[in-house]
Short mmCIF file of C-alpha atoms in Angstrom, two decimals:
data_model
loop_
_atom_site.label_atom_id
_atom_site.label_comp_id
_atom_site.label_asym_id
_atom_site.label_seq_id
_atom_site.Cartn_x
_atom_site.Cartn_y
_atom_site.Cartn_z
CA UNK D 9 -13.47 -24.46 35.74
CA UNK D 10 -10.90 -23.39 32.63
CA UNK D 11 -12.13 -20.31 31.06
CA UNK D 12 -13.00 -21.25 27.92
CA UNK D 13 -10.80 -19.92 24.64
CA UNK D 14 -11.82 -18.58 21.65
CA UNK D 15 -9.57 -16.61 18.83
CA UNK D 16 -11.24 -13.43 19.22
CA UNK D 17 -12.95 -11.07 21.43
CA UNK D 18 -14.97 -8.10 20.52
CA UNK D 19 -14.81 -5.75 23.12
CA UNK D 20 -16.91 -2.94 23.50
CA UNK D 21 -19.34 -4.91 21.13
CA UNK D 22 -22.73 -2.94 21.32
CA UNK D 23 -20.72 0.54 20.27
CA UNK D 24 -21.99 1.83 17.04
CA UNK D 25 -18.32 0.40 15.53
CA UNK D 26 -18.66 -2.91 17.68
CA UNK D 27 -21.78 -4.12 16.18
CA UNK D 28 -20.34 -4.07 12.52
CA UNK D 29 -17.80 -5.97 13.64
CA UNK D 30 -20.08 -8.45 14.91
CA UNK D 31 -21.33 -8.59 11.85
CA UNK D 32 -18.13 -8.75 10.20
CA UNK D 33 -17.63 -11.43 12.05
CA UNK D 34 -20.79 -13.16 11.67
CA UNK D 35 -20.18 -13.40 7.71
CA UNK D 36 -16.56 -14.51 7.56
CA UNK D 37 -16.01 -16.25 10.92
CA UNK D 38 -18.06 -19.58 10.52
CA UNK D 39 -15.45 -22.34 10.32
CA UNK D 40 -12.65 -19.54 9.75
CA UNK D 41 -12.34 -19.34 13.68
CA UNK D 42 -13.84 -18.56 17.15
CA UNK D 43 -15.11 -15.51 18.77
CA UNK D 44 -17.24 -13.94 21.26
CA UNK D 45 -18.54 -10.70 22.15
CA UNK D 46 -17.52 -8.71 25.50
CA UNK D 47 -18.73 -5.44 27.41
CA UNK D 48 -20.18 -4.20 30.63
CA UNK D 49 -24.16 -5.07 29.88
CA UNK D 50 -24.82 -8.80 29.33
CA UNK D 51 -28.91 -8.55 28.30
CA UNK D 52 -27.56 -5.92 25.21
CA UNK D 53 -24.96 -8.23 24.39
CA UNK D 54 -27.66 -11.10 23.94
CA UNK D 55 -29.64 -9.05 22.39
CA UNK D 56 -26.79 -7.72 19.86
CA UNK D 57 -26.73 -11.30 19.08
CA UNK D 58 -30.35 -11.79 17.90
CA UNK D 59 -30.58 -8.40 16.22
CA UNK D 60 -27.20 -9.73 14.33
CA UNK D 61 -28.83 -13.14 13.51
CA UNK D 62 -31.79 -11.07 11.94
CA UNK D 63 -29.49 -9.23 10.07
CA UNK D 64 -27.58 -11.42 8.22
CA UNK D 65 -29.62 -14.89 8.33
CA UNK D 66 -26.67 -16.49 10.47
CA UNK D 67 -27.76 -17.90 13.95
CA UNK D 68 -25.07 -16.53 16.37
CA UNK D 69 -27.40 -16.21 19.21
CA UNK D 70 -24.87 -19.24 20.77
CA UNK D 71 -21.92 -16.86 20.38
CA UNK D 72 -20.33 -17.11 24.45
CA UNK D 73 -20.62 -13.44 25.77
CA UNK D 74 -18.28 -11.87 28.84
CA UNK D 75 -19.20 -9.34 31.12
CA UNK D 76 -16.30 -6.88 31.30
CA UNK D 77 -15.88 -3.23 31.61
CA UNK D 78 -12.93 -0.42 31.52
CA UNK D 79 -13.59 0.88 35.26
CA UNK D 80 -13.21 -3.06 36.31
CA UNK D 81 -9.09 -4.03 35.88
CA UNK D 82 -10.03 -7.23 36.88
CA UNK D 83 -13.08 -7.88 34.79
CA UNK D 84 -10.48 -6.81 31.73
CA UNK D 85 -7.93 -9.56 33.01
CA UNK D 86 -10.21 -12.49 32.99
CA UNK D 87 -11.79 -11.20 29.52
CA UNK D 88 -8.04 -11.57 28.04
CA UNK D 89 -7.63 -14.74 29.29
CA UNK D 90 -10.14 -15.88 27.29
CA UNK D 91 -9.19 -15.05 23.93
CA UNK D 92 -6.38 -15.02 21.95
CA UNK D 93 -6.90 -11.50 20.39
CA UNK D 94 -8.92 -8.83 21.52
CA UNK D 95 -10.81 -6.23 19.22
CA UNK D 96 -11.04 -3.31 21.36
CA UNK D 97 -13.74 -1.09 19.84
CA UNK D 98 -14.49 1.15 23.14
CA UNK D 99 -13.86 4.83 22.10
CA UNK D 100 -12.46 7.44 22.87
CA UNK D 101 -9.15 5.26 23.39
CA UNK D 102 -7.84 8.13 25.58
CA UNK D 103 -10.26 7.41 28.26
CA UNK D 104 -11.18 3.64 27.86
CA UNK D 105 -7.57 2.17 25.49
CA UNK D 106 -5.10 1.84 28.14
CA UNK D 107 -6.56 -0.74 30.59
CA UNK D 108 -7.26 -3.07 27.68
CA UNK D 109 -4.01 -2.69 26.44
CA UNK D 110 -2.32 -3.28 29.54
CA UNK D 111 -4.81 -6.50 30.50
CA UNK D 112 -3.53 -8.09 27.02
CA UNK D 113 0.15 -7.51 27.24
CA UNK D 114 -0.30 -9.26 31.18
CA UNK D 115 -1.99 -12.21 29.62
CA UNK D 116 0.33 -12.26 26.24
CA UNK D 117 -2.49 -11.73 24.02
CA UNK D 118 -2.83 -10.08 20.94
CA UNK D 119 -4.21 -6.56 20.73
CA UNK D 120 -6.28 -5.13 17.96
CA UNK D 121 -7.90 -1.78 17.68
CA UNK D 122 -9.60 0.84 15.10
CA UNK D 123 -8.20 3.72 16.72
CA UNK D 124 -7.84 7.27 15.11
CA UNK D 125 -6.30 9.20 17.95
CA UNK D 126 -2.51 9.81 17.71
CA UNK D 127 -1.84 10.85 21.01
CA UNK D 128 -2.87 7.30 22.06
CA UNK D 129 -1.32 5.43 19.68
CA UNK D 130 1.95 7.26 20.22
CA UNK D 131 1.73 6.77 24.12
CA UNK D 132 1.23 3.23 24.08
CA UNK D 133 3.77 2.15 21.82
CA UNK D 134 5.92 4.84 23.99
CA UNK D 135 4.80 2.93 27.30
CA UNK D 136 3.87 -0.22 26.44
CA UNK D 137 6.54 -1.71 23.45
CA UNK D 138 8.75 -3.09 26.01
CA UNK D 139 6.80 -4.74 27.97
CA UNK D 140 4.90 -6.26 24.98
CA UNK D 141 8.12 -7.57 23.50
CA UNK D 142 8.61 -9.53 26.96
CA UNK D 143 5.28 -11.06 26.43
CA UNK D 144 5.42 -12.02 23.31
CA UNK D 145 2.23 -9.83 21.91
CA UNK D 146 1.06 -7.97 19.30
CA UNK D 147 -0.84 -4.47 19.84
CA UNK D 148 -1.59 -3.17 16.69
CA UNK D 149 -3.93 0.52 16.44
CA UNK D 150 -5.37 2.22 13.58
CA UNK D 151 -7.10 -0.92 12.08
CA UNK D 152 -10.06 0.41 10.19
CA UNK D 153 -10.48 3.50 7.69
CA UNK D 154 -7.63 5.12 9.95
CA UNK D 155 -5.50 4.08 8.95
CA UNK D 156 -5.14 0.98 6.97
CA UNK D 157 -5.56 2.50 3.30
CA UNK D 158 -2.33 4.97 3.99
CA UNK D 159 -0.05 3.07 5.30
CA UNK D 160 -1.30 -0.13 3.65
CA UNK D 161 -1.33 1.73 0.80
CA UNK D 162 2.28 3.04 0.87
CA UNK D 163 3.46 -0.32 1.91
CA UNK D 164 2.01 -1.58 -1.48
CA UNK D 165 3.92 1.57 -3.13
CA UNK D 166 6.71 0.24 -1.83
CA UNK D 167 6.59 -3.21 -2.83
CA UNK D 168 5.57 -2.29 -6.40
CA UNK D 169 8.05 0.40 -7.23
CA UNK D 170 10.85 -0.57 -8.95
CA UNK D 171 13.81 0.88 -7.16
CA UNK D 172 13.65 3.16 -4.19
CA UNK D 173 10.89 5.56 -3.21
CA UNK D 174 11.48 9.11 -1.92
CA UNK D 175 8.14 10.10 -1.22
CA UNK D 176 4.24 9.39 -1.52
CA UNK D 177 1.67 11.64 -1.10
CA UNK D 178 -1.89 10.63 -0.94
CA UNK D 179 -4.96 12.31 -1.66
CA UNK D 180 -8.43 11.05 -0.38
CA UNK D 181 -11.71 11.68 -1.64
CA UNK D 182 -14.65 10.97 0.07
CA UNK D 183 -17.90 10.73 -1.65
CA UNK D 184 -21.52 10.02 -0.26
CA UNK D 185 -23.87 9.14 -3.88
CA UNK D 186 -27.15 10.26 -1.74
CA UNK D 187 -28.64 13.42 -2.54
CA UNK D 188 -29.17 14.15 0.72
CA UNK D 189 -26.89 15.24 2.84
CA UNK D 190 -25.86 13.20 6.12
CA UNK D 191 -23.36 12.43 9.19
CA UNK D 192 -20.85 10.55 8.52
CA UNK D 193 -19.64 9.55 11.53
CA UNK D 194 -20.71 8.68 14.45
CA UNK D 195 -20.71 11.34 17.58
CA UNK D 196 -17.77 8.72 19.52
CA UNK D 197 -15.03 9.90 16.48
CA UNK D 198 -16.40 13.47 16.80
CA UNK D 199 -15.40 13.79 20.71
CA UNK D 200 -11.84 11.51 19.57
CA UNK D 201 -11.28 14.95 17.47
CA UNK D 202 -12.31 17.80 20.17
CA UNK D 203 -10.18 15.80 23.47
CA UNK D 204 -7.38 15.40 20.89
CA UNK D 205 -7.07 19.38 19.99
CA UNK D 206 -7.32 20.12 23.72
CA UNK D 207 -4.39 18.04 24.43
CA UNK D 208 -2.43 19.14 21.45
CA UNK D 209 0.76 19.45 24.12
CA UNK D 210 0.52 16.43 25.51
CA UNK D 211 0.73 15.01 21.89
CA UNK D 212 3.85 17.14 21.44
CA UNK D 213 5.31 15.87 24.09
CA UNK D 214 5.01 12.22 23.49
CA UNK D 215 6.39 12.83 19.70
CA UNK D 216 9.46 14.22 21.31
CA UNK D 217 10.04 11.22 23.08
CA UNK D 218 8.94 8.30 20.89
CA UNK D 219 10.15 10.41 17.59
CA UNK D 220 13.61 11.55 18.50
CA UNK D 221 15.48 9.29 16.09
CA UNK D 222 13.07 10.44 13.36
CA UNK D 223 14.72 13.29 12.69
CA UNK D 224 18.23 11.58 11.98
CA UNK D 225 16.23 9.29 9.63
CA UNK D 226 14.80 12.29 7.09
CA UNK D 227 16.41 11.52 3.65
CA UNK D 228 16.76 14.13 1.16
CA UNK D 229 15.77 15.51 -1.19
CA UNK D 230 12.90 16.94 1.00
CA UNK D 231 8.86 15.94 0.23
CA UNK D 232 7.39 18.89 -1.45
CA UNK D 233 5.80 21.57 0.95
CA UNK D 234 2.56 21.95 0.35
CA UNK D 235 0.01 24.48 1.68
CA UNK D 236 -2.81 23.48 4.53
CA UNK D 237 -5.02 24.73 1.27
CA UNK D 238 -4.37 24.30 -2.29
CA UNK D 239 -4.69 22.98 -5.92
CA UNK D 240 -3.22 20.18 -7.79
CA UNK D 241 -3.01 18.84 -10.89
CA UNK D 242 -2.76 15.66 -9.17
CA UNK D 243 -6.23 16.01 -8.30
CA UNK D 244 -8.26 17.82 -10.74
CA UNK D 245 -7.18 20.75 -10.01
CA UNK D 246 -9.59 20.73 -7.17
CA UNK D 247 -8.58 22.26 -3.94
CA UNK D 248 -6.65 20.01 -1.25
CA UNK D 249 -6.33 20.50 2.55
CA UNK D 250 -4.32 18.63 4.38
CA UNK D 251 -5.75 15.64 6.15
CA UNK D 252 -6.86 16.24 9.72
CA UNK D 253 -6.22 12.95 10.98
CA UNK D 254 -3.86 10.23 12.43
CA UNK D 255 -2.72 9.15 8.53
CA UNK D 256 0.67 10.97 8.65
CA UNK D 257 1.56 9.72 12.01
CA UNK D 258 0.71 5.91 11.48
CA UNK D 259 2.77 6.09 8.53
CA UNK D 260 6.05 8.35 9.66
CA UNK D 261 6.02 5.20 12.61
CA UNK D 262 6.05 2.47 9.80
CA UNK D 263 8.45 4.21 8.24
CA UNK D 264 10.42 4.64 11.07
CA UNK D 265 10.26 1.06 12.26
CA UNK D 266 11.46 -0.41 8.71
CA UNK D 267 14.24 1.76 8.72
CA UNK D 268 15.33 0.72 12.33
CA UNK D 269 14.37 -2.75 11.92
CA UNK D 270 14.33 -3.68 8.58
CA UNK D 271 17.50 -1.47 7.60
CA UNK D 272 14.91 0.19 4.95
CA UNK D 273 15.24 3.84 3.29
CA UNK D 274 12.19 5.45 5.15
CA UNK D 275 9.97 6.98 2.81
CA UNK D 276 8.33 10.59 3.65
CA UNK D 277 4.70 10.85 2.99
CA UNK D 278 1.86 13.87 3.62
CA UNK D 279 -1.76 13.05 3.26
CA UNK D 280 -4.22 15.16 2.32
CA UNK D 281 -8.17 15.69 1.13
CA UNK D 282 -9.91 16.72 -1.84
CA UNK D 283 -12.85 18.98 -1.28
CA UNK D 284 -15.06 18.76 -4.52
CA UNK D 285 -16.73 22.12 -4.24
CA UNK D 286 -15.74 25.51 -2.98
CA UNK D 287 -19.32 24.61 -0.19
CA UNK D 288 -16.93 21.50 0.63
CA UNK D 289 -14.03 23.30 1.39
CA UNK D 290 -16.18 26.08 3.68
CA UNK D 291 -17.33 23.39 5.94
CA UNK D 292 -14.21 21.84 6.75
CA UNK D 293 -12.24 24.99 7.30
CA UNK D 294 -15.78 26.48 10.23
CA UNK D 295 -15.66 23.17 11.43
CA UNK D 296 -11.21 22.64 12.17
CA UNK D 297 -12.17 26.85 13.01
CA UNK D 298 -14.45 25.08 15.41
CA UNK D 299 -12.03 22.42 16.85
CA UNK D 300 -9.02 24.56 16.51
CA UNK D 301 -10.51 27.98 18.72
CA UNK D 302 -12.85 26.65 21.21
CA UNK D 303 -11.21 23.79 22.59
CA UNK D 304 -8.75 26.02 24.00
CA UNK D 305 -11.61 26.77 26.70
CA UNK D 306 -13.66 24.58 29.07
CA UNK D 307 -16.51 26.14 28.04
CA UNK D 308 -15.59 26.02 24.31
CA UNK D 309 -15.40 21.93 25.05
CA UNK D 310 -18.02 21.48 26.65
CA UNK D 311 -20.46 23.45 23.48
CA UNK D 312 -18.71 21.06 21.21
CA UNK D 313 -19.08 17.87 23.10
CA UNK D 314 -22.88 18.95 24.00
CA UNK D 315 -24.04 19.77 20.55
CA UNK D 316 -21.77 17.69 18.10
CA UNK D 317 -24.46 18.31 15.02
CA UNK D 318 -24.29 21.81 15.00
CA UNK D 319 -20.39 22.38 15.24
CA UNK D 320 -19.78 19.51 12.74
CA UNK D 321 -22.06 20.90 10.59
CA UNK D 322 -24.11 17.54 11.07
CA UNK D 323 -21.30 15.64 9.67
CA UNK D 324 -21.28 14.01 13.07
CA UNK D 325 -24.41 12.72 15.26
CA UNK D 326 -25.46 10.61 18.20
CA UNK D 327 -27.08 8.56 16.13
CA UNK D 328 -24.50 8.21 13.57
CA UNK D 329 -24.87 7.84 9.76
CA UNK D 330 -27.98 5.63 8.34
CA UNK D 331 -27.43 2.20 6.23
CA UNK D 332 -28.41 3.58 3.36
CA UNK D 333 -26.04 6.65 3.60
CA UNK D 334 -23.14 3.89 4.61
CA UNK D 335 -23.82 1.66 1.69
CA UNK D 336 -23.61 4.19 -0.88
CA UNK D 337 -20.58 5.85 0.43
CA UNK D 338 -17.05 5.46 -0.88
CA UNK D 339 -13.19 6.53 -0.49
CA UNK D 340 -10.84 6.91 -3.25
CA UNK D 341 -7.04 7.40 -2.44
CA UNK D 342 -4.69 8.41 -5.01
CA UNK D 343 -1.29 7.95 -4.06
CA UNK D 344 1.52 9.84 -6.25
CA UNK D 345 5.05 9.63 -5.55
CA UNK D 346 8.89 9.48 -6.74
CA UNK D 347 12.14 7.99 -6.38
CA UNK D 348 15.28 5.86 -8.07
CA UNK D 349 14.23 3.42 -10.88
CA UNK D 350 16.34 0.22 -9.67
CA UNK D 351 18.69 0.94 -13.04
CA UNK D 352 19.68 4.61 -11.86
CA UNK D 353 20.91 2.95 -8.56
CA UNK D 354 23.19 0.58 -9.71
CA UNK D 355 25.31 3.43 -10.76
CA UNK D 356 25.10 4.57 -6.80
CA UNK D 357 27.45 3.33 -4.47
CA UNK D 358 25.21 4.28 -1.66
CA UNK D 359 21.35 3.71 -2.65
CA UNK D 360 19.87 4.29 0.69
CA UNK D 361 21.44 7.43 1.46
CA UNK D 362 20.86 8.92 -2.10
CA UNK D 363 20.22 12.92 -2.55
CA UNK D 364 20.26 13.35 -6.12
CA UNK D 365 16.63 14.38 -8.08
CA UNK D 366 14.40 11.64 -8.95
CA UNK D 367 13.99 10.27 -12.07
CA UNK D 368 10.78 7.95 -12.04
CA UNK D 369 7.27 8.94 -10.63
CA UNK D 370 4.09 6.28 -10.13
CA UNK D 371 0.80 6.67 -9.16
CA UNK D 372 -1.33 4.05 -7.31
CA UNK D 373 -5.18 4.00 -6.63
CA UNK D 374 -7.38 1.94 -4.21
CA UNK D 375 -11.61 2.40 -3.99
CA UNK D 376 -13.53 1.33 -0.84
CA UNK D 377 -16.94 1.27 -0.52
CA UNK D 378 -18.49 1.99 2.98
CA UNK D 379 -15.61 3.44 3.96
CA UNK D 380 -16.28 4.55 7.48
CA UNK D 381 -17.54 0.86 9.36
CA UNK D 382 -18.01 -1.83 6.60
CA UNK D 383 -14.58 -1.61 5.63
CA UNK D 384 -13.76 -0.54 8.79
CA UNK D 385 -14.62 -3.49 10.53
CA UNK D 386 -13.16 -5.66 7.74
CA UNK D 387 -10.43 -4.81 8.39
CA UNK D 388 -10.34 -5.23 12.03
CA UNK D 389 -11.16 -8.45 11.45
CA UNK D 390 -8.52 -9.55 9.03
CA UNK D 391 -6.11 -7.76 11.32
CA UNK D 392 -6.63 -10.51 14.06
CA UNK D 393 -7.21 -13.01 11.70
CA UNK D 394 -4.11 -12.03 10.46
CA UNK D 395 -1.91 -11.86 14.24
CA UNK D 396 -3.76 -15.97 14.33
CA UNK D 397 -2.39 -17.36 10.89
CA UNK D 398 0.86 -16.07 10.24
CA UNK D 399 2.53 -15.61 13.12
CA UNK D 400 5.99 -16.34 11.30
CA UNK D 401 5.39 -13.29 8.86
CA UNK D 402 4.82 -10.94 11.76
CA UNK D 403 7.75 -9.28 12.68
CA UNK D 404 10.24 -11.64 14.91
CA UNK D 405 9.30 -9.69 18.07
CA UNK D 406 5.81 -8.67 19.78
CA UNK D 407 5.59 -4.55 19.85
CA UNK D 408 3.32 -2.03 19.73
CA UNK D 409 2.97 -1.52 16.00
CA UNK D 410 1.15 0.27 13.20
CA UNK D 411 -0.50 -1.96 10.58
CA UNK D 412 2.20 -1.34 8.10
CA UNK D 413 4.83 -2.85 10.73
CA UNK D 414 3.22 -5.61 11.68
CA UNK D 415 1.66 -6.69 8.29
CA UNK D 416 4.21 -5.49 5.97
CA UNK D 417 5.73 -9.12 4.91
CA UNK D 418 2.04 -10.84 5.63
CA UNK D 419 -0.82 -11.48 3.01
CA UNK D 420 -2.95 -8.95 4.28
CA UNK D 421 -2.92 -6.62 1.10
CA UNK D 422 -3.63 -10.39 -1.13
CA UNK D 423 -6.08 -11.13 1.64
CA UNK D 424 -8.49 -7.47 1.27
CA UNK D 425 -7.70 -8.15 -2.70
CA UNK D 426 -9.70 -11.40 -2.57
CA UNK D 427 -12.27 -9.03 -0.30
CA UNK D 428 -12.55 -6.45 -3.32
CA UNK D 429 -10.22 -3.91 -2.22
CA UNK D 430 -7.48 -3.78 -4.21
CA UNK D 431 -4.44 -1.29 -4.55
CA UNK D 432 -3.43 -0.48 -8.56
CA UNK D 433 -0.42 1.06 -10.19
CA UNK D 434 -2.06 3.48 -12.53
CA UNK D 435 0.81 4.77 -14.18
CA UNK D 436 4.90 5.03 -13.92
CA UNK D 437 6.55 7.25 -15.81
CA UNK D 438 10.42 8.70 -16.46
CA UNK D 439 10.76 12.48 -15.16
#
């Protein structure tokens, strides 16, 4: 018999990030397209089906599910076969990313992920992009809170500013309106951070490799430099650190694909975080203390990974955040940058290579609520909805690509609009 085909696959389904998916999907996908749910234990995939049709009042309890699992190559190639994209939401991608990756390029299907871990996202567009060009697919990481709002974000900078941009930087602040106080993550993003700081090396060696054009591409005048800690008017005045996570990457790679491929000034960008309170800014310096010292040592590793609460300072757990503490959680990102108003440059013979100071500034702003999985798993969602629909706004060739890559001439930005998360100019100014 034909395996049967359906538009997307959840894999990894009952994870703590799979199962808003699957609710995700629930609420959108009726009559929008197919799916079906895939991991390695069929009675809690039936069973993430009924607690899902409980949830939301939707009967998906006749949703097809597919045994597969990351140990099992071959249980990963007949899972592709069956879909036209795959949502890959089994985490850490170091350990369990690659074979999924590698069973969708064999079987020219589309690729989707919510991945926060650079050194895998680097490697597999370093391994992989060939190959996926040949077959025609899309692989496309970083599809939830990391790190769609960046790069999304200065895609939209982009497309609104009238001339050329220099430089964005953005600064996120993340607020929970409980007063108590609660993880944030789950415990799966937690050991992401403390495998990724052991490997630091291996990460510098893959950016050697994949980024050794960057360098040639760095316009001038230079982005400001910035301290790891500091204040800025352009927040308050409250103290920033810079951002911890993959944000900077999956946007230098956007950057650098427009200006290979889309013959596109690349723009330089640093991300960073506010910390509202001095107690704020403690915790996340012991806890990167934390990540930074002892996962130099085995034994340093294996504290963290055994008691993730206490060296997070509970802002990670097993059990993950609560709904309550989800639903009442947001992220702002304010995005401030500069560049060429389009009437300076026609007095340039050269726009794209321009060095001389900027002369217009403009500052953007996007809030999500429930950050962390609800918007999160929208966004995986519209990311493969996206790869199904407009497959002649994608770029001309399958890749391994960041979401501002492969969505930057697509409706996605309209498409989270109409979803209630929408990107603003705030204000544009002459310097």
């Amino acid at each position: 018999m034909e395996p049967f085909k359906v538009d997307v696959i959840i894999f990894g389904a009952t994870g703590f990030t799979g199962k808003y998916i699957v609710e995700e999907c629930a609420n959108v996908g009726s009559g929008q397209f197919t799916w079906a749910i895939a991991g390695r234990n069929g009675k809690k995939l039936r069973e993430l089906l009924e607690k899902t049709s409980a949830k939301t009042g939707i009967d998906v309890t006749n949703i097809p599910t597919i045994i597969a699992n990351c140990d099992d190559e071959q249980s990963l190639d007949e899972m592709a076969k069956q879909g036209h994209v795959v949502i890959n939401c089994s985490g850490p991608y170091r350990f369990y990313g690659e074979p999924v990756v590698r069973a969708c390029i064999q079987n020219s299907v589309h690729y989707v992920d919510v991945c926060g871990e650079p050194e895998f996202m680097d490697k597999m567009q370093l391994l992989y992009n060939d190959a996926a060009q040949a077959n025609g697919c899309y692989i496309v990481s970083s599809c939830g809170m990391d790190s769609v709002p960046v790069d999304l974000g200065v895609v939209h900078f982009m497309k609104n500013f009238d001339g050329q941009v220099n430089y964005v930087e953005s600064y996120m602040r993340f607020t929970n309106n409980r007063d108590t106080y609660e993880p944030v993550c789950n415990v799966t993003t937690w050991e992401s951070a403390v495998h990724g700081y052991s490997n630091i090396k291996n990460l510098i060696e893959i950016r050697r490799q994949l980024f050794s054009k960057a360098r040639k591409l760095r316009p001038q005048p230079l982005i400001p430099h910035r301290p790891t800690i500091h204040r800025s008017e352009l927040c308050d005045n409250k103290y920033s650190i810079t951002f911890p996570g993959a944000d900077r990457s999956v946007v230098v790679r956007t950057q650098m694909f427009l200006a290979e491929q889309c013959n596109l000034r690349p723009v330089q960008f640093n991300a960073f975080m506010i910390c509202d309170s001095y107690l704020i800014l403690l915790a996340m310096l012991i806890v990167g203390y934390f990540l930074q010292t002892l996962t130099k040592y085995s034994l340093g590793r294996t504290l963290l990974l055994k008691y993730p609460e206490y060296f997070s300072l509970g802002m990670f757990s097993r059990s993950g955040p609560s709904e309550e503490a989800l639903s009442s959680s947001t992220a702002t990102y304010k995005f401030v940058g500069e560049g060429w108003s389009s009437s300076y440059l026609k007095n340039i013979s050269e726009p794209k290579t321009i060095t001389d100071p900027a002369n217009v500034t403009m500052t953007t702003m996007v809030n999500i609520k429930n950050p962390t999985y609800g918007f999160t798993a929208m966004c995986a969602v519209l990311s493969a909805v996206t790869l199904l629909k407009e497959p002649e706004n994608l770029p001309p060739r399958g890749g391994v690509y960041t979401p501002g890559g492969a969505f930057y001439d697509t409706k996605f930005l309209e498409n989270m609009e109409s979803r209630g998360v929408k990107f603003e100019v705030i204000e544009t100014r002459q310097k």
